[in-house]
Amino acid sequence: FIFASSIIFILIAIMKKKIYDINILFALGAKNKLIYCVFLWYSLIYIIFGIIFGTSIGLLISSYFDKIIQNIEKFLNTKFLSSNIYFIDFIPIKVIYSDIFYIILLVFSLVIVCSSYSILKIIHKNSIRSILS
């Protein structure tokens, strides 16, 4: 959800900066469908790169999490999970690839729906402005 909302806010900011370009496209005779497709491609590019980098970094961190914690403990000269206090002295991590797939699918669909809504909202505002002007 955090990833999807950050992508949505980035896309809204990009579209607000591109309102001048949208007005130029309207002036040149571009239809709403063309503008919708262009900004949908923008969002797809952001989604694909975000999913690829986010998933790969997350899987990399989860596979080397024990070594990362050990290095942090050596650097800080403390023990986070002492065996004297806790039953286990490590953090058990199990990667379930079906859950990762479902999360990716959920984020992808959420960002597509929200970016489509924001694109249509901006196109509608610009359509009204071009008609009134």
mmCIF file of C-alpha atoms in Angstrom:
data_model
loop_
_atom_site.group_PDB
_atom_site.id
_atom_site.type_symbol
_atom_site.label_atom_id
_atom_site.label_comp_id
_atom_site.label_asym_id
_atom_site.label_seq_id
_atom_site.Cartn_x
_atom_site.Cartn_y
_atom_site.Cartn_z
ATOM 1 C CA PHE A 1 0.000 0.000 0.000
ATOM 2 C CA ILE A 2 2.845 2.391 0.837
ATOM 3 C CA PHE A 3 4.537 1.625 -2.473
ATOM 4 C CA ALA A 4 1.311 2.067 -4.422
ATOM 5 C CA SER A 5 0.462 5.335 -2.715
ATOM 6 C CA SER A 6 3.935 6.735 -3.362
ATOM 7 C CA ILE A 7 3.689 5.806 -7.042
ATOM 8 C CA ILE A 8 0.238 7.408 -7.208
ATOM 9 C CA PHE A 9 1.490 10.642 -5.657
ATOM 10 C CA ILE A 10 4.465 10.694 -8.040
ATOM 11 C CA LEU A 11 2.151 10.234 -11.031
ATOM 12 C CA ILE A 12 -0.222 12.945 -9.832
ATOM 13 C CA ALA A 13 2.703 15.332 -9.407
ATOM 14 C CA ILE A 14 3.978 14.485 -12.905
ATOM 15 C CA MET A 15 0.542 15.032 -14.398
ATOM 16 C CA LYS A 16 0.115 18.363 -12.642
ATOM 17 C CA LYS A 17 3.451 19.471 -14.065
ATOM 18 C CA LYS A 18 2.372 18.273 -17.502
ATOM 19 C CA ILE A 19 -0.898 20.230 -17.628
ATOM 20 C CA TYR A 20 0.755 22.757 -19.958
ATOM 21 C CA ASP A 21 1.768 19.914 -22.283
ATOM 22 C CA ILE A 22 -1.743 18.476 -22.120
ATOM 23 C CA ASN A 23 -3.171 21.852 -23.128
ATOM 24 C CA ILE A 24 -0.749 21.999 -26.066
ATOM 25 C CA LEU A 25 -1.834 18.511 -27.129
ATOM 26 C CA PHE A 26 -5.470 19.616 -26.913
ATOM 27 C CA ALA A 27 -4.644 22.690 -29.005
ATOM 28 C CA LEU A 28 -2.985 20.498 -31.626
ATOM 29 C CA GLY A 29 -6.103 18.359 -31.848
ATOM 30 C CA ALA A 30 -5.192 15.368 -29.693
ATOM 31 C CA LYS A 31 -8.098 13.345 -28.448
ATOM 32 C CA ASN A 32 -8.632 12.357 -24.843
ATOM 33 C CA LYS A 33 -7.808 8.751 -25.659
ATOM 34 C CA LEU A 34 -4.294 9.665 -26.879
ATOM 35 C CA ILE A 35 -3.559 11.672 -23.743
ATOM 36 C CA TYR A 36 -4.949 8.879 -21.594
ATOM 37 C CA CYS A 37 -2.717 6.320 -23.341
ATOM 38 C CA VAL A 38 0.404 8.490 -23.002
ATOM 39 C CA PHE A 39 -0.023 8.967 -19.266
ATOM 40 C CA LEU A 40 -1.028 5.347 -18.774
ATOM 41 C CA TRP A 41 2.304 4.395 -20.362
ATOM 42 C CA TYR A 42 4.034 6.745 -17.914
ATOM 43 C CA SER A 43 2.372 4.965 -15.026
ATOM 44 C CA LEU A 44 3.145 1.512 -16.451
ATOM 45 C CA ILE A 45 6.824 2.390 -16.749
ATOM 46 C CA TYR A 46 6.919 3.577 -13.134
ATOM 47 C CA ILE A 47 5.026 0.517 -11.937
ATOM 48 C CA ILE A 48 7.221 -1.968 -13.786
ATOM 49 C CA PHE A 49 10.508 -0.434 -12.643
ATOM 50 C CA GLY A 50 9.200 -0.014 -9.096
ATOM 51 C CA ILE A 51 8.024 -3.613 -8.900
ATOM 52 C CA ILE A 52 11.255 -4.990 -10.378
ATOM 53 C CA PHE A 53 13.551 -2.964 -8.133
ATOM 54 C CA GLY A 54 11.380 -3.235 -5.029
ATOM 55 C CA THR A 55 10.911 -6.977 -5.308
ATOM 56 C CA SER A 56 14.548 -7.679 -6.097
ATOM 57 C CA ILE A 57 15.812 -5.498 -3.230
ATOM 58 C CA GLY A 58 13.276 -7.045 -0.846
ATOM 59 C CA LEU A 59 14.232 -10.590 -1.827
ATOM 60 C CA LEU A 60 17.932 -9.755 -1.597
ATOM 61 C CA ILE A 61 17.537 -8.274 1.886
ATOM 62 C CA SER A 62 15.385 -11.178 3.073
ATOM 63 C CA SER A 63 17.874 -13.769 1.836
ATOM 64 C CA TYR A 64 20.826 -12.086 3.576
ATOM 65 C CA PHE A 65 18.933 -10.738 6.596
ATOM 66 C CA ASP A 66 20.822 -12.837 9.173
ATOM 67 C CA LYS A 67 24.186 -11.670 7.837
ATOM 68 C CA ILE A 68 23.021 -8.047 7.776
ATOM 69 C CA ILE A 69 21.858 -8.259 11.407
ATOM 70 C CA GLN A 70 25.125 -9.931 12.444
ATOM 71 C CA ASN A 71 27.135 -7.159 10.800
ATOM 72 C CA ILE A 72 25.022 -4.476 12.485
ATOM 73 C CA GLU A 73 25.467 -6.237 15.839
ATOM 74 C CA LYS A 74 29.237 -6.359 15.329
ATOM 75 C CA PHE A 75 29.308 -2.694 14.340
ATOM 76 C CA LEU A 76 27.222 -1.566 17.341
ATOM 77 C CA ASN A 77 28.829 -4.129 19.670
ATOM 78 C CA THR A 78 25.437 -5.225 21.008
ATOM 79 C CA LYS A 79 23.229 -8.266 20.698
ATOM 80 C CA PHE A 80 19.642 -7.597 19.582
ATOM 81 C CA LEU A 81 18.201 -11.012 20.364
ATOM 82 C CA SER A 82 20.168 -12.430 23.264
ATOM 83 C CA SER A 83 19.720 -16.154 23.864
ATOM 84 C CA ASN A 84 19.594 -15.465 27.630
ATOM 85 C CA ILE A 85 16.421 -13.424 27.257
ATOM 86 C CA TYR A 86 14.640 -14.775 24.162
ATOM 87 C CA PHE A 87 13.804 -18.318 23.149
ATOM 88 C CA ILE A 88 15.435 -17.885 19.743
ATOM 89 C CA ASP A 89 18.414 -15.726 18.842
ATOM 90 C CA PHE A 90 17.547 -15.148 15.191
ATOM 91 C CA ILE A 91 14.652 -13.822 13.140
ATOM 92 C CA PRO A 92 13.011 -16.615 11.143
ATOM 93 C CA ILE A 93 12.307 -15.581 7.573
ATOM 94 C CA LYS A 94 10.441 -17.664 5.046
ATOM 95 C CA VAL A 95 9.797 -16.319 1.563
ATOM 96 C CA ILE A 96 6.490 -17.464 0.085
ATOM 97 C CA TYR A 97 6.556 -16.687 -3.619
ATOM 98 C CA SER A 98 2.802 -16.978 -4.080
ATOM 99 C CA ASP A 99 2.333 -14.180 -1.506
ATOM 100 C CA ILE A 100 4.874 -12.054 -3.370
ATOM 101 C CA PHE A 101 2.953 -12.645 -6.600
ATOM 102 C CA TYR A 102 -0.353 -11.655 -4.970
ATOM 103 C CA ILE A 103 1.177 -8.503 -3.486
ATOM 104 C CA ILE A 104 2.650 -7.528 -6.864
ATOM 105 C CA LEU A 105 -0.712 -8.155 -8.532
ATOM 106 C CA LEU A 106 -2.531 -6.099 -5.888
ATOM 107 C CA VAL A 107 -0.082 -3.189 -6.162
ATOM 108 C CA PHE A 108 -0.196 -3.287 -9.962
ATOM 109 C CA SER A 109 -3.996 -3.227 -10.079
ATOM 110 C CA LEU A 110 -4.234 -0.560 -7.372
ATOM 111 C CA VAL A 111 -1.811 1.761 -9.152
ATOM 112 C CA ILE A 112 -3.490 1.220 -12.543
ATOM 113 C CA VAL A 113 -6.928 2.027 -11.125
ATOM 114 C CA CYS A 114 -5.751 5.091 -9.204
ATOM 115 C CA SER A 115 -3.610 6.435 -12.037
ATOM 116 C CA SER A 116 -6.482 5.928 -14.486
ATOM 117 C CA TYR A 117 -8.753 7.878 -12.163
ATOM 118 C CA SER A 118 -6.273 10.729 -11.828
ATOM 119 C CA ILE A 119 -5.621 10.787 -15.586
ATOM 120 C CA LEU A 120 -9.338 10.949 -16.355
ATOM 121 C CA LYS A 121 -9.809 13.670 -13.740
ATOM 122 C CA ILE A 122 -7.062 15.839 -15.260
ATOM 123 C CA ILE A 123 -8.277 15.214 -18.819
ATOM 124 C CA HIS A 124 -11.824 16.169 -17.785
ATOM 125 C CA LYS A 125 -10.605 19.397 -16.149
ATOM 126 C CA ASN A 126 -8.587 20.307 -19.232
ATOM 127 C CA SER A 127 -11.484 19.450 -21.539
ATOM 128 C CA ILE A 128 -13.729 21.839 -19.643
ATOM 129 C CA ARG A 129 -11.062 24.550 -19.672
ATOM 130 C CA SER A 130 -10.501 24.190 -23.417
ATOM 131 C CA ILE A 131 -14.241 24.371 -24.085
ATOM 132 C CA LEU A 132 -14.675 27.470 -21.891
ATOM 133 C CA SER A 133 -11.656 29.263 -23.369
#
